[in-house]
């Protein structure tokens, strides 16, 4: 969500026509839908419960074909060469899909897709159009909050007969999306608010980092660990109290009003005020999410609850402040360079975690060895972290060389 204002404002500043920007948004949505369908079909374990060399090779071929299809091509190549590479990629991809066979014997189907990317495709389009429509309105915040209120009303009425239930379940083309997917705007729209503040941050003088400000940066990380552990263990009340106390401490540390009206001096200057605004929004969304915690049986990701949407949004704001202090103000690059570069190339990591690392390990025999020595739950978690690090490294390596998968 935060990337929407950053990307679209750059295009507006270049003088791109609004119609051209809208077409680009729709094109991106279509490509994301295709990506959701394609990456699901090139996953080895979708092809077979016990993948062999054939499945591994098809998965690798499918992964490699993503680059001529979607990667940024070198500017030194001629237009004809670029078009030929694009055509080669698309023809190859359709050949992979045409020869696909699932483990149940079925062939290609548009209904077989990666649900996370499919949802992203839907809200990337709607979130971008909402930002474009509200960006210049004096009451832009009221419009965006009003959209969230309307979505919440639909969610409340989804099980009751009426037009609200009909609209919530409306899906002219189910394999592309449903109105139901738009509930993830509960995360995207808060993200656009963060993005608008980041645009202002870029134009403001940034405050000098201090010891106390480093403490505030640490709070974002501590808060995430606290809520992950506390809510998983169902220590709801003590976790909520501790989270709110830490949030209040962070607010005061960034220059907000403390006891007896006292303030910290860390928020002086426009840059400091923007940090405080971001953190304040984090407190706002987190408080709403924690208040919603008992609703829908407690916080959970699947099926996502209102508490999940708002708690994760609040934590995202606070972690954003932590990273801004550490990277933009503290000039820390070592240790976060991998995260930054991977964030520039997320589609590589997303596709590679299923269609790059497992095929290579499977064909070399490393997969069975690694699984044997990581059979316990904790070692299994380390195995997952290791696989994630591998695909992140690949994505970062390519990003540093300007090879980015883009929709």
Short mmCIF file of C-alpha atoms in Angstrom, two decimals, residues 41-386:
data_model
loop_
_atom_site.label_atom_id
_atom_site.label_comp_id
_atom_site.label_asym_id
_atom_site.label_seq_id
_atom_site.Cartn_x
_atom_site.Cartn_y
_atom_site.Cartn_z
CA UNK A 41 1.22 -24.23 -12.39
CA UNK A 42 5.03 -24.34 -12.23
CA UNK A 43 5.20 -25.56 -8.63
CA UNK A 44 6.61 -29.12 -8.58
CA UNK A 45 4.33 -30.36 -5.79
CA UNK A 46 1.28 -29.23 -7.77
CA UNK A 47 2.46 -31.44 -10.63
CA UNK A 48 3.15 -34.48 -8.46
CA UNK A 49 2.95 -35.55 -4.82
CA UNK A 50 6.43 -37.05 -5.29
CA UNK A 51 8.18 -34.83 -7.87
CA UNK A 52 10.82 -36.41 -10.06
CA UNK A 53 13.34 -35.12 -12.56
CA UNK A 54 10.64 -34.25 -15.11
CA UNK A 55 8.71 -32.10 -12.62
CA UNK A 56 11.88 -30.44 -11.34
CA UNK A 57 12.98 -29.53 -14.88
CA UNK A 58 9.55 -28.19 -15.83
CA UNK A 59 9.51 -26.05 -12.69
CA UNK A 60 12.98 -24.67 -13.43
CA UNK A 61 12.06 -24.00 -17.05
CA UNK A 62 8.94 -22.19 -15.92
CA UNK A 63 10.96 -20.08 -13.49
CA UNK A 64 13.56 -19.14 -16.11
CA UNK A 65 10.84 -18.14 -18.60
CA UNK A 66 9.65 -15.47 -16.18
CA UNK A 67 12.67 -13.36 -17.10
CA UNK A 68 12.15 -12.88 -20.85
CA UNK A 69 8.46 -12.33 -20.05
CA UNK A 70 8.64 -9.82 -17.20
CA UNK A 71 12.23 -8.78 -16.45
CA UNK A 72 13.63 -5.36 -17.26
CA UNK A 73 15.79 -5.90 -20.34
CA UNK A 74 19.14 -4.12 -20.84
CA UNK A 75 18.86 -0.74 -22.55
CA UNK A 76 21.72 -1.75 -24.85
CA UNK A 77 19.49 -4.28 -26.62
CA UNK A 78 17.71 -3.20 -29.78
CA UNK A 79 13.94 -2.90 -29.87
CA UNK A 80 13.73 -5.92 -32.17
CA UNK A 81 15.84 -8.03 -29.80
CA UNK A 82 13.71 -7.04 -26.83
CA UNK A 83 10.52 -7.94 -28.67
CA UNK A 84 11.99 -11.28 -29.73
CA UNK A 85 12.95 -12.10 -26.13
CA UNK A 86 9.50 -11.13 -24.87
CA UNK A 87 7.87 -13.28 -27.55
CA UNK A 88 10.16 -16.20 -26.70
CA UNK A 89 9.24 -15.92 -23.03
CA UNK A 90 5.50 -15.78 -23.60
CA UNK A 91 5.48 -18.60 -26.17
CA UNK A 92 7.57 -20.73 -23.83
CA UNK A 93 5.28 -19.98 -20.89
CA UNK A 94 2.16 -20.94 -22.82
CA UNK A 95 3.91 -24.13 -23.94
CA UNK A 96 4.61 -24.99 -20.29
CA UNK A 97 0.98 -24.34 -19.38
CA UNK A 98 -0.29 -26.34 -22.37
CA UNK A 99 1.73 -29.41 -21.36
CA UNK A 100 0.96 -29.09 -17.64
CA UNK A 101 -0.52 -32.05 -15.80
CA UNK A 102 -1.49 -31.86 -12.14
CA UNK A 103 -1.07 -34.73 -9.70
CA UNK A 104 -4.80 -35.49 -10.05
CA UNK A 105 -4.40 -35.85 -13.81
CA UNK A 106 -6.09 -32.56 -14.73
CA UNK A 107 -4.54 -30.04 -17.09
CA UNK A 108 -4.24 -26.29 -17.10
CA UNK A 109 -7.03 -24.35 -15.39
CA UNK A 110 -7.47 -20.63 -14.82
CA UNK A 111 -9.03 -21.46 -11.46
CA UNK A 112 -5.74 -22.95 -10.24
CA UNK A 113 -3.86 -19.91 -8.95
CA UNK A 114 -1.87 -18.55 -6.05
CA UNK A 115 -4.49 -16.93 -3.83
CA UNK A 116 -2.11 -14.42 -2.24
CA UNK A 117 -1.01 -12.97 -5.59
CA UNK A 118 -4.59 -13.07 -6.88
CA UNK A 119 -5.80 -11.01 -3.92
CA UNK A 120 -2.85 -8.66 -4.40
CA UNK A 121 -3.80 -8.17 -8.05
CA UNK A 122 -7.31 -7.13 -7.04
CA UNK A 123 -6.41 -4.67 -4.30
CA UNK A 124 -3.40 -3.29 -6.18
CA UNK A 125 -5.83 -2.07 -8.84
CA UNK A 126 -8.55 -0.81 -6.50
CA UNK A 127 -6.07 0.71 -4.03
CA UNK A 128 -4.26 2.58 -6.81
CA UNK A 129 -7.50 3.94 -8.28
CA UNK A 130 -8.69 5.01 -4.82
CA UNK A 131 -5.45 6.90 -4.22
CA UNK A 132 -5.67 8.61 -7.62
CA UNK A 133 -9.28 9.62 -6.99
CA UNK A 134 -8.69 11.01 -3.50
CA UNK A 135 -5.17 12.46 -3.67
CA UNK A 136 -6.21 16.08 -4.28
CA UNK A 137 -9.40 16.16 -2.22
CA UNK A 138 -9.18 18.40 0.87
CA UNK A 139 -11.02 15.69 2.78
CA UNK A 140 -9.01 12.81 1.24
CA UNK A 141 -8.64 11.10 4.59
CA UNK A 142 -12.40 11.12 5.19
CA UNK A 143 -12.95 9.52 1.78
CA UNK A 144 -10.50 6.71 2.45
CA UNK A 145 -11.78 6.09 5.95
CA UNK A 146 -15.31 6.14 4.54
CA UNK A 147 -14.40 3.38 2.09
CA UNK A 148 -13.10 1.30 5.00
CA UNK A 149 -16.32 1.92 6.93
CA UNK A 150 -18.39 0.81 3.92
CA UNK A 151 -16.33 -2.37 3.55
CA UNK A 152 -16.75 -3.10 7.24
CA UNK A 153 -20.51 -2.68 6.90
CA UNK A 154 -20.53 -5.18 4.01
CA UNK A 155 -18.45 -7.60 6.05
CA UNK A 156 -20.87 -7.37 8.98
CA UNK A 157 -23.84 -8.05 6.68
CA UNK A 158 -22.26 -10.83 4.61
CA UNK A 159 -24.26 -13.59 6.31
CA UNK A 160 -27.60 -11.73 6.25
CA UNK A 161 -30.02 -11.71 3.29
CA UNK A 162 -29.96 -8.47 1.34
CA UNK A 163 -28.06 -6.46 -1.21
CA UNK A 164 -25.02 -6.26 1.08
CA UNK A 165 -24.63 -10.03 1.03
CA UNK A 166 -25.16 -10.06 -2.75
CA UNK A 167 -22.51 -7.37 -3.29
CA UNK A 168 -20.02 -9.02 -0.93
CA UNK A 169 -20.20 -12.29 -2.86
CA UNK A 170 -20.42 -10.67 -6.30
CA UNK A 171 -17.99 -12.32 -8.70
CA UNK A 172 -18.69 -12.09 -12.45
CA UNK A 173 -15.34 -13.86 -13.08
CA UNK A 174 -14.41 -15.87 -9.95
CA UNK A 175 -10.99 -16.86 -11.28
CA UNK A 176 -10.04 -13.17 -11.45
CA UNK A 177 -11.51 -12.07 -8.16
CA UNK A 178 -14.52 -11.21 -6.04
CA UNK A 179 -15.69 -8.18 -4.08
CA UNK A 180 -14.79 -10.28 -1.03
CA UNK A 181 -11.10 -9.79 -1.89
CA UNK A 182 -11.49 -6.04 -1.43
CA UNK A 183 -11.50 -6.48 2.33
CA UNK A 184 -7.70 -6.46 2.08
CA UNK A 185 -8.09 -2.74 1.51
CA UNK A 186 -8.13 -2.72 5.32
CA UNK A 187 -4.35 -3.10 4.89
CA UNK A 188 -3.84 -1.30 1.56
CA UNK A 189 -5.59 1.96 2.46
CA UNK A 190 -3.64 2.43 5.71
CA UNK A 191 -0.59 1.74 3.56
CA UNK A 192 -1.51 4.60 1.20
CA UNK A 193 -1.63 6.92 4.22
CA UNK A 194 1.91 5.81 5.10
CA UNK A 195 2.94 6.36 1.48
CA UNK A 196 1.61 9.93 1.50
CA UNK A 197 3.63 10.63 4.65
CA UNK A 198 6.72 9.09 3.05
CA UNK A 199 6.34 11.49 0.11
CA UNK A 200 6.47 14.37 2.58
CA UNK A 201 9.41 12.75 4.41
CA UNK A 202 11.46 12.82 1.21
CA UNK A 203 10.96 16.56 0.91
CA UNK A 204 11.75 17.45 4.55
CA UNK A 205 14.96 17.97 6.47
CA UNK A 206 15.64 14.86 8.51
CA UNK A 207 16.39 15.11 12.25
CA UNK A 208 19.69 13.97 13.71
CA UNK A 209 19.53 10.50 15.22
CA UNK A 210 19.98 10.28 19.00
CA UNK A 211 20.34 7.55 21.60
CA UNK A 212 16.69 7.93 22.60
CA UNK A 213 15.64 7.69 18.99
CA UNK A 214 17.50 4.38 18.69
CA UNK A 215 15.41 3.23 21.64
CA UNK A 216 12.26 4.16 19.74
CA UNK A 217 13.54 2.19 16.73
CA UNK A 218 14.01 -0.85 18.96
CA UNK A 219 10.41 -0.54 20.16
CA UNK A 220 9.05 -1.43 16.72
CA UNK A 221 10.94 -4.72 16.74
CA UNK A 222 10.09 -5.46 20.39
CA UNK A 223 6.42 -4.72 19.72
CA UNK A 224 6.31 -7.23 16.86
CA UNK A 225 7.89 -9.99 18.95
CA UNK A 226 5.64 -9.18 21.91
CA UNK A 227 2.44 -9.42 19.88
CA UNK A 228 3.49 -12.51 17.93
CA UNK A 229 4.35 -14.43 21.08
CA UNK A 230 1.65 -12.96 23.31
CA UNK A 231 -1.24 -13.50 20.92
CA UNK A 232 -0.04 -16.97 19.90
CA UNK A 233 0.10 -17.99 23.56
CA UNK A 234 -3.29 -16.28 24.12
CA UNK A 235 -1.96 -13.95 26.81
CA UNK A 236 -4.37 -11.38 25.42
CA UNK A 237 -4.84 -8.97 28.33
CA UNK A 238 -1.21 -8.69 29.52
CA UNK A 239 -0.02 -8.49 25.90
CA UNK A 240 -2.49 -5.70 25.13
CA UNK A 241 -1.50 -3.73 28.23
CA UNK A 242 2.22 -4.15 27.52
CA UNK A 243 1.75 -3.17 23.85
CA UNK A 244 -0.11 0.01 24.74
CA UNK A 245 2.48 0.98 27.35
CA UNK A 246 5.29 0.48 24.83
CA UNK A 247 3.32 2.45 22.23
CA UNK A 248 2.87 5.34 24.68
CA UNK A 249 6.60 5.26 25.46
CA UNK A 250 7.45 5.37 21.76
CA UNK A 251 5.02 8.25 21.18
CA UNK A 252 6.60 10.27 23.95
CA UNK A 253 10.09 9.41 22.70
CA UNK A 254 9.24 10.88 19.29
CA UNK A 255 8.08 14.15 20.79
CA UNK A 256 4.46 13.42 21.69
CA UNK A 257 2.82 14.71 24.84
CA UNK A 258 3.77 12.76 27.93
CA UNK A 259 2.77 13.00 31.61
CA UNK A 260 1.93 16.52 32.77
CA UNK A 261 2.14 17.76 29.19
CA UNK A 262 5.91 17.18 28.97
CA UNK A 263 7.41 16.44 25.56
CA UNK A 264 10.61 14.88 24.30
CA UNK A 265 12.80 16.99 21.99
CA UNK A 266 13.20 14.17 19.46
CA UNK A 267 10.28 15.33 17.34
CA UNK A 268 11.59 18.81 16.59
CA UNK A 269 11.62 19.74 12.91
CA UNK A 270 9.35 18.64 10.09
CA UNK A 271 11.14 15.30 9.72
CA UNK A 272 10.62 14.53 13.39
CA UNK A 273 6.94 15.46 13.14
CA UNK A 274 6.48 13.05 10.25
CA UNK A 275 8.08 10.23 12.24
CA UNK A 276 5.69 11.01 15.07
CA UNK A 277 2.73 11.05 12.69
CA UNK A 278 3.68 7.66 11.29
CA UNK A 279 4.07 6.23 14.78
CA UNK A 280 0.78 7.81 15.83
CA UNK A 281 -1.00 6.14 12.94
CA UNK A 282 0.60 2.89 14.04
CA UNK A 283 -0.86 3.32 17.52
CA UNK A 284 -4.25 4.14 16.00
CA UNK A 285 -4.46 0.99 13.86
CA UNK A 286 -2.95 -1.19 16.56
CA UNK A 287 -5.46 0.00 19.16
CA UNK A 288 -8.36 -0.74 16.80
CA UNK A 289 -6.93 -4.18 16.04
CA UNK A 290 -6.49 -5.05 19.71
CA UNK A 291 -10.02 -3.85 20.47
CA UNK A 292 -11.28 -6.19 17.72
CA UNK A 293 -9.29 -9.15 19.13
CA UNK A 294 -12.24 -11.05 20.71
CA UNK A 295 -14.34 -10.54 17.57
CA UNK A 296 -14.49 -13.48 15.11
CA UNK A 297 -12.86 -15.88 17.55
CA UNK A 298 -9.59 -14.06 18.11
CA UNK A 299 -6.85 -12.83 15.83
CA UNK A 300 -5.85 -15.18 13.02
CA UNK A 301 -4.56 -14.97 9.47
CA UNK A 302 -6.68 -17.66 7.84
CA UNK A 303 -9.53 -16.76 7.67
CA UNK A 304 -8.28 -13.23 8.27
CA UNK A 305 -10.06 -11.37 11.05
CA UNK A 306 -10.56 -7.64 11.55
CA UNK A 307 -8.05 -7.83 14.38
CA UNK A 308 -5.47 -9.32 12.01
CA UNK A 309 -5.91 -6.54 9.45
CA UNK A 310 -5.49 -3.69 11.90
CA UNK A 311 -2.87 -5.20 14.22
CA UNK A 312 -0.62 -5.99 11.26
CA UNK A 313 -1.21 -2.51 9.81
CA UNK A 314 -0.26 -0.91 13.12
CA UNK A 315 2.87 -3.01 13.44
CA UNK A 316 3.82 -2.16 9.85
CA UNK A 317 3.69 1.57 10.66
CA UNK A 318 5.87 1.08 13.75
CA UNK A 319 8.39 -1.10 11.94
CA UNK A 320 8.51 1.49 9.16
CA UNK A 321 9.48 4.12 11.73
CA UNK A 322 12.13 1.76 13.12
CA UNK A 323 13.62 1.19 9.66
CA UNK A 324 13.53 4.90 8.80
CA UNK A 325 15.45 5.71 11.98
CA UNK A 326 17.96 2.91 11.40
CA UNK A 327 18.48 3.30 7.64
CA UNK A 328 17.61 6.90 6.71
CA UNK A 329 18.86 8.59 9.89
CA UNK A 330 21.35 6.11 11.31
CA UNK A 331 22.77 5.29 7.86
CA UNK A 332 22.87 1.59 8.67
CA UNK A 333 23.31 -0.46 5.51
CA UNK A 334 25.12 -3.58 6.66
CA UNK A 335 22.65 -6.31 7.52
CA UNK A 336 19.69 -4.67 5.78
CA UNK A 337 21.05 -4.49 2.25
CA UNK A 338 19.66 -7.94 1.51
CA UNK A 339 16.19 -6.87 2.65
CA UNK A 340 16.30 -3.68 0.59
CA UNK A 341 17.46 -5.42 -2.60
CA UNK A 342 14.99 -8.29 -2.17
CA UNK A 343 12.19 -5.78 -1.67
CA UNK A 344 13.03 -4.38 -5.09
CA UNK A 345 12.62 -7.84 -6.65
CA UNK A 346 9.84 -9.60 -4.70
CA UNK A 347 8.46 -11.66 -7.59
CA UNK A 348 11.78 -13.50 -7.98
CA UNK A 349 11.72 -14.55 -4.34
CA UNK A 350 8.03 -15.43 -4.49
CA UNK A 351 8.40 -17.72 -7.50
CA UNK A 352 11.82 -19.02 -6.53
CA UNK A 353 10.82 -20.40 -3.15
CA UNK A 354 8.80 -23.11 -4.92
CA UNK A 355 10.23 -23.33 -8.43
CA UNK A 356 13.95 -22.63 -8.03
CA UNK A 357 15.35 -23.89 -4.73
CA UNK A 358 13.32 -27.15 -4.39
CA UNK A 359 14.08 -28.32 -7.97
CA UNK A 360 17.81 -27.69 -7.56
CA UNK A 361 17.92 -29.43 -4.20
CA UNK A 362 15.68 -32.23 -5.47
CA UNK A 363 17.82 -33.04 -8.52
CA UNK A 364 21.08 -32.87 -6.58
CA UNK A 365 19.79 -35.08 -3.76
CA UNK A 366 20.30 -32.33 -1.18
CA UNK A 367 16.59 -32.11 -0.42
CA UNK A 368 16.34 -35.53 1.23
CA UNK A 369 19.57 -34.96 3.17
CA UNK A 370 18.41 -31.58 4.49
CA UNK A 371 15.00 -32.94 5.45
CA UNK A 372 16.58 -35.81 7.40
CA UNK A 373 18.82 -33.54 9.47
CA UNK A 374 16.05 -30.97 10.06
CA UNK A 375 13.25 -33.31 11.11
CA UNK A 376 12.47 -31.61 14.44
CA UNK A 377 10.16 -28.55 14.57
CA UNK A 378 12.90 -26.05 15.46
CA UNK A 379 15.31 -27.40 12.85
CA UNK A 380 12.44 -27.42 10.37
CA UNK A 381 11.94 -23.71 11.06
CA UNK A 382 15.65 -23.16 10.41
CA UNK A 383 15.29 -25.08 7.13
CA UNK A 384 12.49 -22.74 6.07
CA UNK A 385 14.59 -19.72 7.06
CA UNK A 386 17.51 -21.10 5.05
#
